[in-house]
XYZ file of C-alpha atoms in Angstrom:
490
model
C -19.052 16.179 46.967
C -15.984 14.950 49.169
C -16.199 11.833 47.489
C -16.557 12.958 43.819
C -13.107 15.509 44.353
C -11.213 12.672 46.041
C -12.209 10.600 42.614
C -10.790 13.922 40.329
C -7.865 14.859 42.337
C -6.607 10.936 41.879
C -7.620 11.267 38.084
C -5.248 14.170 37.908
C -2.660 13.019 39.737
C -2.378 9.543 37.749
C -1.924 11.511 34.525
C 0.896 13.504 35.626
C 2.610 10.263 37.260
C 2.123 8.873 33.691
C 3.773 11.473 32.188
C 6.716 10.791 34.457
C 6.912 6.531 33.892
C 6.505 7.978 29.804
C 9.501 10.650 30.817
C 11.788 7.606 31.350
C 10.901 5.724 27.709
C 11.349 8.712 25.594
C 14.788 8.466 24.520
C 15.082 9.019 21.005
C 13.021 11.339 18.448
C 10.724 8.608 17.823
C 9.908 7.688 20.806
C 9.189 11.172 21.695
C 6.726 12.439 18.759
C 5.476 8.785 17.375
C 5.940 6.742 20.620
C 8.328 4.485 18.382
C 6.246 3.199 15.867
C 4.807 0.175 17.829
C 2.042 0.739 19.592
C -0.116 -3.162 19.179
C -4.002 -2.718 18.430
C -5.495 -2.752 21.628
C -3.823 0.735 22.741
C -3.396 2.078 19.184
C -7.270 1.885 18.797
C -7.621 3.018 22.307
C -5.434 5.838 21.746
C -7.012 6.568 18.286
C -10.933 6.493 20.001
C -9.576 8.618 22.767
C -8.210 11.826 20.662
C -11.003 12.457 17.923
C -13.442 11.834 21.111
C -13.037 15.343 22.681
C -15.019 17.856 24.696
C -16.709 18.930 21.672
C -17.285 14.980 20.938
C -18.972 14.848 24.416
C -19.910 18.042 26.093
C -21.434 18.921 22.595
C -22.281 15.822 21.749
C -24.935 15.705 23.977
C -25.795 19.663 23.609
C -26.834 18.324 19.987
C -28.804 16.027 21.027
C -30.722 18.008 23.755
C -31.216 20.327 20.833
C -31.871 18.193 18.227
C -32.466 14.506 19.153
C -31.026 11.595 17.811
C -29.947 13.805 14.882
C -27.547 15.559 16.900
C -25.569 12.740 16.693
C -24.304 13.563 12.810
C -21.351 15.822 13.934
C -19.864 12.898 15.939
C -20.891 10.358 14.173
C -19.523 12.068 10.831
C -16.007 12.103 12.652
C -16.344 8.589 13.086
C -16.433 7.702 9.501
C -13.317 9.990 8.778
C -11.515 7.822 11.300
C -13.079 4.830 9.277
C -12.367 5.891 5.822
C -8.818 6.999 6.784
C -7.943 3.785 8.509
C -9.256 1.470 5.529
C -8.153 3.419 2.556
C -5.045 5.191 3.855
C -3.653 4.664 7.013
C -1.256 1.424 6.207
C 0.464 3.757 3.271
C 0.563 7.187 5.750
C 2.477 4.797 8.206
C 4.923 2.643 5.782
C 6.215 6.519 4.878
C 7.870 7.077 8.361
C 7.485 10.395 8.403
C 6.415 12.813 11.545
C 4.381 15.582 9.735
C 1.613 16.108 6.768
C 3.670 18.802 5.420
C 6.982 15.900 5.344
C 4.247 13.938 3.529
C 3.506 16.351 0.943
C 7.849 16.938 0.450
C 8.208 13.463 -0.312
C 5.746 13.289 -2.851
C 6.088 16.189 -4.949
C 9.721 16.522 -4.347
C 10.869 19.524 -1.270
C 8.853 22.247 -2.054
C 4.944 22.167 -0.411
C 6.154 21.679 3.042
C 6.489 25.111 4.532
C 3.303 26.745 3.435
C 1.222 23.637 4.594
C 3.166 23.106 7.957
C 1.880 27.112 8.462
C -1.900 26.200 7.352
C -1.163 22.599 9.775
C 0.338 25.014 12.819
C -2.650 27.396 12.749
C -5.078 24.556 13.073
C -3.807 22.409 15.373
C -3.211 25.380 17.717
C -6.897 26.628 17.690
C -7.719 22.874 18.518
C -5.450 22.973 21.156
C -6.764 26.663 22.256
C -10.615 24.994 22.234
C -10.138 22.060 24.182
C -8.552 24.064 27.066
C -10.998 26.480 27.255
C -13.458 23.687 28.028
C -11.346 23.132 31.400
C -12.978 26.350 32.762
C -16.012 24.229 32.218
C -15.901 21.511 34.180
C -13.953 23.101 36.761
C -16.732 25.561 37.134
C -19.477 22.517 37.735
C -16.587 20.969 39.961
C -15.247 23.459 42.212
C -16.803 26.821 41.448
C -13.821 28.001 40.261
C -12.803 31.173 38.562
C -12.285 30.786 34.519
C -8.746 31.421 34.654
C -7.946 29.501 36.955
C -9.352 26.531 35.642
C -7.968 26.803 32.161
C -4.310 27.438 33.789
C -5.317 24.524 36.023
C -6.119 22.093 33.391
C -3.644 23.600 30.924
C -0.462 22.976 33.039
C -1.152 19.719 33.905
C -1.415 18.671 29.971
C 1.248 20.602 29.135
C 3.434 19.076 32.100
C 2.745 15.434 31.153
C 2.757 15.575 27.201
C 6.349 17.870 27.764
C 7.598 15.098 30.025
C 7.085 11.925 28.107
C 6.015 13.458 24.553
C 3.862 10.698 22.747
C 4.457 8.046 25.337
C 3.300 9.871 28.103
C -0.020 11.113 25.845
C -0.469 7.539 24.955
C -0.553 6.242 28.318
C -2.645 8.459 29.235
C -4.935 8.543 26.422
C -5.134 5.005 27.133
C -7.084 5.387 30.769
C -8.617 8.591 29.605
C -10.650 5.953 27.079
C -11.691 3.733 29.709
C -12.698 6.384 32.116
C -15.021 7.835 29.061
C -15.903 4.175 28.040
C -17.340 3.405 31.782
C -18.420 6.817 33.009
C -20.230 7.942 29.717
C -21.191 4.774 27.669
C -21.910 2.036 30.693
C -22.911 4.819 33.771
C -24.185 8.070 32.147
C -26.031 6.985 29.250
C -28.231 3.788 30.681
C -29.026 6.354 34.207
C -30.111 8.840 32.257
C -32.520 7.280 29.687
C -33.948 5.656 33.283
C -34.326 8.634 34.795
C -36.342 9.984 31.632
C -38.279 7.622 32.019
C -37.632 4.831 29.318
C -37.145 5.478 25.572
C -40.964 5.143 25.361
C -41.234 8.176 28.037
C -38.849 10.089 26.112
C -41.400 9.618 23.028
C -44.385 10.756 24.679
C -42.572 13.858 26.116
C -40.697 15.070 23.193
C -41.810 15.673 19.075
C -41.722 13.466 17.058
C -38.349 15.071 15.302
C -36.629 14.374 17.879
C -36.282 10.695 16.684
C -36.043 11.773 13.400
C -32.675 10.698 12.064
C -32.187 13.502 9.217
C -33.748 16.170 11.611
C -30.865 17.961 12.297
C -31.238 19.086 8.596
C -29.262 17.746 5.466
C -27.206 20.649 4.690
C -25.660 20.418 8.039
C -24.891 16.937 7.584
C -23.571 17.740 4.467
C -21.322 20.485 5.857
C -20.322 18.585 8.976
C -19.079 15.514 6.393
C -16.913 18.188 4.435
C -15.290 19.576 7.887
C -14.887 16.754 9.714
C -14.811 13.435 7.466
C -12.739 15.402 5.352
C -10.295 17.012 8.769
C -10.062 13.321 9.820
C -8.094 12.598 6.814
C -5.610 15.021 6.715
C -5.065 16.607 10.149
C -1.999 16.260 11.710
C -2.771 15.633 15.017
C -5.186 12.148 13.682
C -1.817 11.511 11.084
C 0.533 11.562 14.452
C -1.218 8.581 15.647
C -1.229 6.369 12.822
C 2.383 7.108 12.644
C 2.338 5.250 16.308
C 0.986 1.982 14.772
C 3.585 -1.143 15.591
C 2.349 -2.326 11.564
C 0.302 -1.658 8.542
C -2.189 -4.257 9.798
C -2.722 -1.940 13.203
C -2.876 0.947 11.358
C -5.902 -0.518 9.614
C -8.217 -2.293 11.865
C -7.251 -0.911 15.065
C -8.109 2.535 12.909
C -11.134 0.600 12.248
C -11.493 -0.656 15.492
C -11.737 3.240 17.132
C -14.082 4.460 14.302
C -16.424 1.730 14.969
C -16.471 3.071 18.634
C -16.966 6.679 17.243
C -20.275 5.940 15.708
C -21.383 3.725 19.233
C -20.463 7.437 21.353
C -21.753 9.610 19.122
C -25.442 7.706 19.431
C -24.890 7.415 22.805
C -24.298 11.103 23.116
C -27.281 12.408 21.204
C -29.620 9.757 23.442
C -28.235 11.412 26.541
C -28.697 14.937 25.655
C -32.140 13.492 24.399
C -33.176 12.256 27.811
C -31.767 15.516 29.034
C -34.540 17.724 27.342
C -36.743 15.641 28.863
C -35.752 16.328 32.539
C -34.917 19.377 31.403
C -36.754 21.358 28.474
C -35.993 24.837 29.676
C -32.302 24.961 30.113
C -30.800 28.508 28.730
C -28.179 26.892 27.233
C -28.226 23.364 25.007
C -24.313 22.950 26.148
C -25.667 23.588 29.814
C -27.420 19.546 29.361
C -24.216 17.323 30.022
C -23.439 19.315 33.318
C -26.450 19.476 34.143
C -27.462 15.717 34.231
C -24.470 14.707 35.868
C -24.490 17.064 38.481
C -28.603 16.271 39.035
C -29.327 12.743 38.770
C -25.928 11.003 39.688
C -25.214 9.412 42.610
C -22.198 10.181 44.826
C -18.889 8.868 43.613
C -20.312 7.954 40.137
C -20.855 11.784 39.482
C -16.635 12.249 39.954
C -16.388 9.362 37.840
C -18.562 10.850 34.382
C -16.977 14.391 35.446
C -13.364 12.260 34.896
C -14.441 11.219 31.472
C -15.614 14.179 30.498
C -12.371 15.887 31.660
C -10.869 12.653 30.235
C -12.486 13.615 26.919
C -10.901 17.110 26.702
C -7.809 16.099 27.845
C -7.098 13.402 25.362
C -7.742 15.735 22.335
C -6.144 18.691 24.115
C -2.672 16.739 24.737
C -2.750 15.129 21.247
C -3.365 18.363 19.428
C -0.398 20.367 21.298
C 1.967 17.678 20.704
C 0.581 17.844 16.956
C 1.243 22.114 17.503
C 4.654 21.359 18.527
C 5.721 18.922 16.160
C 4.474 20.988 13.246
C 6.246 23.946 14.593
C 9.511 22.603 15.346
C 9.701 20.027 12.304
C 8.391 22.066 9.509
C 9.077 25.580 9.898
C 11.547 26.369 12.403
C 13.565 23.784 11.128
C 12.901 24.975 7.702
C 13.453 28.282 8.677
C 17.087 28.101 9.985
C 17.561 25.398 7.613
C 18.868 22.599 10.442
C 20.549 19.134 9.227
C 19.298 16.929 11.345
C 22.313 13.999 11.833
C 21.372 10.467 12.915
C 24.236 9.954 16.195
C 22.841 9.297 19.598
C 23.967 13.050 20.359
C 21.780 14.187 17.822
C 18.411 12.381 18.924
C 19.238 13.252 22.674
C 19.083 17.400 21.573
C 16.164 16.534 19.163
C 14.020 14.843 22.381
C 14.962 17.954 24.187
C 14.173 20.726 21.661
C 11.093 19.379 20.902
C 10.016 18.835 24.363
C 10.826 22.642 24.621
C 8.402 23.047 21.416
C 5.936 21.344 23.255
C 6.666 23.676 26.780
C 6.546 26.851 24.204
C 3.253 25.938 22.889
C 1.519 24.912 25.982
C 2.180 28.331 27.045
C 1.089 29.855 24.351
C -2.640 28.264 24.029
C -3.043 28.560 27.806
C -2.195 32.006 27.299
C -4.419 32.322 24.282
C -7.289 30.260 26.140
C -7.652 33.077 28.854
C -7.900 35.691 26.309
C -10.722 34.223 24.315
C -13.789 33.880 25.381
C -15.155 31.980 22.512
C -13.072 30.734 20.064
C -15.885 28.908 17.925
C -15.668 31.187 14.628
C -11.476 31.019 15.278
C -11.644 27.349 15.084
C -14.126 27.558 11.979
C -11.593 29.784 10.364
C -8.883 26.813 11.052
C -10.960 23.960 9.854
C -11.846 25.677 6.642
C -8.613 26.489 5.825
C -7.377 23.165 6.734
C -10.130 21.550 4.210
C -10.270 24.151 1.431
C -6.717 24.521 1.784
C -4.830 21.213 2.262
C -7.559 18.194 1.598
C -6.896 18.841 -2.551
C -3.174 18.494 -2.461
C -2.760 15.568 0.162
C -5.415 13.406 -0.828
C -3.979 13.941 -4.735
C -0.735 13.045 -3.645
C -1.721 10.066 -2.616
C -4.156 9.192 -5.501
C -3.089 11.012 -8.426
C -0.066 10.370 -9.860
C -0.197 13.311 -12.381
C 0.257 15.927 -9.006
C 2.786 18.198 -9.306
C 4.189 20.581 -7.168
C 3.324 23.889 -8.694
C -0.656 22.453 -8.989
C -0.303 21.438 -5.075
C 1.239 25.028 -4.099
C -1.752 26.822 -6.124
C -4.173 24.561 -4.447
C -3.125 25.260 -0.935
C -2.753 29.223 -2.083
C -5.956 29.519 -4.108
C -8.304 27.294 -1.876
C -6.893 29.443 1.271
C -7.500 32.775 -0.111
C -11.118 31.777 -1.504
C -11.981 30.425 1.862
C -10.434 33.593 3.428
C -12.871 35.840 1.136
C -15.769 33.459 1.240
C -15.987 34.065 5.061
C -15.638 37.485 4.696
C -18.486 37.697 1.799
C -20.530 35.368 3.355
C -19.610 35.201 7.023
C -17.475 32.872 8.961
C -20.053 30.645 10.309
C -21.469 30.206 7.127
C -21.118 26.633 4.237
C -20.489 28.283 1.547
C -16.432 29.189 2.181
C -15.471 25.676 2.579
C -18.189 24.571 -0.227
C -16.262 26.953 -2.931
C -12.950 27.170 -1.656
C -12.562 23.475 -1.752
C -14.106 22.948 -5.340
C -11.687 26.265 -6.269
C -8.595 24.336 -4.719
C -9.528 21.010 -6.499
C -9.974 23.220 -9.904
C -6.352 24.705 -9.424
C -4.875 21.116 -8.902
C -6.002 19.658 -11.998
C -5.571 22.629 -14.513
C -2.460 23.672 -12.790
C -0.525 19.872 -12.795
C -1.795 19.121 -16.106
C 0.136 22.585 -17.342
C 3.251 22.134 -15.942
C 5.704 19.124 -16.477
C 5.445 15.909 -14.351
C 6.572 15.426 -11.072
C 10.682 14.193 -11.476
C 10.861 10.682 -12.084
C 12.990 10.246 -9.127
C 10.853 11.856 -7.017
C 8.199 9.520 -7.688
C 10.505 6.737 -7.700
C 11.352 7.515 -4.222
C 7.913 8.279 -3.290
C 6.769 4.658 -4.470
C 9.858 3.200 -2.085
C 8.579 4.826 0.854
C 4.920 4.281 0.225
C 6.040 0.067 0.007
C 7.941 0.757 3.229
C 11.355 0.746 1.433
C 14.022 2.823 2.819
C 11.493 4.069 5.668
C 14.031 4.956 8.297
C 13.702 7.717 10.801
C 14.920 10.402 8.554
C 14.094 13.549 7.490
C 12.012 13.790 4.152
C 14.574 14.507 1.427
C 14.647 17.352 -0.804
C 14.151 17.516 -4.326
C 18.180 18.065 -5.460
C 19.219 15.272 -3.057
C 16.119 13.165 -4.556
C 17.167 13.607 -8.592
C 21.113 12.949 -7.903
């Protein structure tokens, strides 16, 4: 195992010497939260692949598919064509706005008043994201070193939260950039072609297993059906996805680079499902379906290639674990503790310089807190269930109008968010949090709200839409703060 540590401990090491190189180009507030707007395709769809492809993507991933078969590969594959339908229907408008946050997003169009209640719905997600992706640390460090749970969460935790507070979105995107190579070689050209060999062949694996197993719909259609509302649905509105295509150097980036990575989503999540297939056949007894990606590396890889798949996978967590705390940070800073003591942010070099440093504090803050959180829970499956839901039931209604219905208005968008969150909130109660039916109902309820709500009350101001329609054409797009509604109708 000498070999496969040496392989980590450089791994590790080269992210935290990014962070420092990403330290020295984050001089300004966008450099710091959107890596200054320019990232070209290559690393924006790198980037892009690397954060919706987490832990869940690949550890569970292939858990799916050891329990499931080729089926299993619907959750991943279902966040793959969010990434797709975001980067061809929306993504060149979300980045002409220059904004930094959803909730700035939802200000600008319906004129100052949606932000703070959404940027509270935004926090509490991309916090239990955060809080999810560290706990994973504890295990891989376990099938690495043997080490205690804590440890390995504070291990893993501090050194995301020292790079991403270091460099803020440059550091993340270097990073993310090698953390999607490492997963590119060491699941995709290493893990996946050894392990169908050592099953024996795909017409092995056919013999062994039944015949659902290649089944594509076997995982069941409701769950498909559910997994499209959560995560199709979360890829279009979550902040932490929204933070990246507000990295894109151009509209034409945002697009088919976004393209580019979804494409690549739907390749991994196959690949994922025919692992974990090839897993229950080495394996058909394993006490856990989770148990099959640790398993087969730790089994049937040879020296120095096992380190390398056990650096993706870590590679894998990391990625969505730094782009979700920056996403926790940047939601907390920008839309409510800036609401909150009602801040004027002015545009001097001064200004930028203390905005790079509080929200690299934000980011330190944060950090803390989900490491902190991460030890407590042991499983934080239903908390994160609780977060998507209320991110979809709550928040998918009012952004998604916003940007296709011009009849919106702010009082319909404030009952959405309020009505879809406190239907999903009773739903799970009712019906249980693991259960469809919360996000099923409290999304139609939020969409109901919209409509009646916005066609009852009086448009949107005109200059509110005018300004709106500026920003959306990339007019007047600077680095400012979204304006309020008095500032907007003067």
């Amino acid at each position: 195992m000498a070999v496969d540590y040496a392989v980590i401990v450089v791994y590790l090491a080269g992210m935290l010497a990014m962070g420092w190189w990403g330290m020295r180009r984050a001089r300004s507030k966008s450099e710091f939260l959107v890596a200054g707007r320019r990232l070209g395709p290559a690393m924006y769809s790198g980037t892009m692949a690397a954060i919706v492809l987490g832990g869940a993507s690949t550890i569970g991933g292939v858990g799916l598919g050891y329990q499931y078969g080729l089926s299993g590969a619907w959750m991943v594959f279902t966040i793959g064509l969010g990434l797709l339908a975001l980067s061809v229907f929306f993504s060149a408008r979300i980045a002409r706005l220059k904004v930094y946050t959803v909730s700035e997003m939802l200000d600008l169009r319906y004129g100052g008043r949606a932000g703070m209640i959404s940027g509270v719905v935004m926090w509490a997600y991309t916090l239990m994201l955060a809080v999810t992706s560290t706990i994973a640390y504890a295990t891989i460090f376990d099938v690495l070193f043997d080490m205690n749970r804590t440890v390995a969460i504070v291990l893993g935790g501090s050194i995301v939260v020292a790079y991403s507070t270091l460099g803020g979105m440059w550091s993340i995107t270097l990073t993310d950039m090698v953390q999607f190579v490492v997963k590119t070689i060491g699941v995709l050209l290493l893990l996946l072609p050894i392990a169908v060999v050592k099953a024996g062949g795909f017409s092995e694996m056919k013999a062994q297993l039944p015949t659902e197993y290649f089944d594509p719909l076997g995982i069941g259609g409701e769950t498909i059906f559910t997994y499209v509302l959560i995560y199709t649905f979360g890829m279009l509105i979550g902040q932490d996805i929204w933070q990246r295509v507000f990295t894109a150097g151009s509209d034409r980036t945002a697009k088919w680079g976004g393209t580019v990575a979804g494409t690549y989503c739907l390749v991994y999540a196959l690949a994922g499902a025919v692992i974990g297939t090839a897993a229950k056949v080495l394996y058909p007894k394993l006490g856990s379906a989770d148990d099959a990606f640790a398993t087969i590396v730790k089994d049937e890889l040879p020296v120095g290639v096992r380190g390398l798949v056990l650096a993706a996978a870590l590679a894998a967590v990391m990625s969505t674990s730094s782009g979700a705390l920056i996403a926790c940070a940047t939601v907390a800073n920008n839309d409510i503790w800036s609401r909150l003591r009602g801040a004027v942010r002015p545009g001097s070099d001064t200004a930028d310089h203390d905005e790079v440093r509080g929200n690299r504090l934000f980011i330190l803050v944060m950090g803390i807190a989900v490491i902190c959180t991460a030890i407590a829970l042991n499983d934080v499956v239903e908390a994160l269930t609780v977060a998507y839901n209320l991110l979809v039931g709550g928040l998918l209604v009012p952004i998604l109008g916003g940007l296709l219905w011009r009849r919106g208005t702010a009082q319909g968008a404030l009952a959405a968010v309020a009505v879809g969150g406190i239907a999903v909130v009773g739903l799970m109660a009712t019906y249980g949090i693991l259960a469809n039916e919360p996000v099923y109902y409290g999304l139609l309820a939020s969409l109901a709200v919209y409509v009646i709500v916005s066609l009852a009350t009086p448009a949107t101001d005109a200059a509110v839409l005018t300004a709106w329609r500026e920003r959306l054409a990339g007019r007047g797009t600077e680095d400012v703060p979204a304006p309020k509604k008095e500032s907007v109708a003067r």
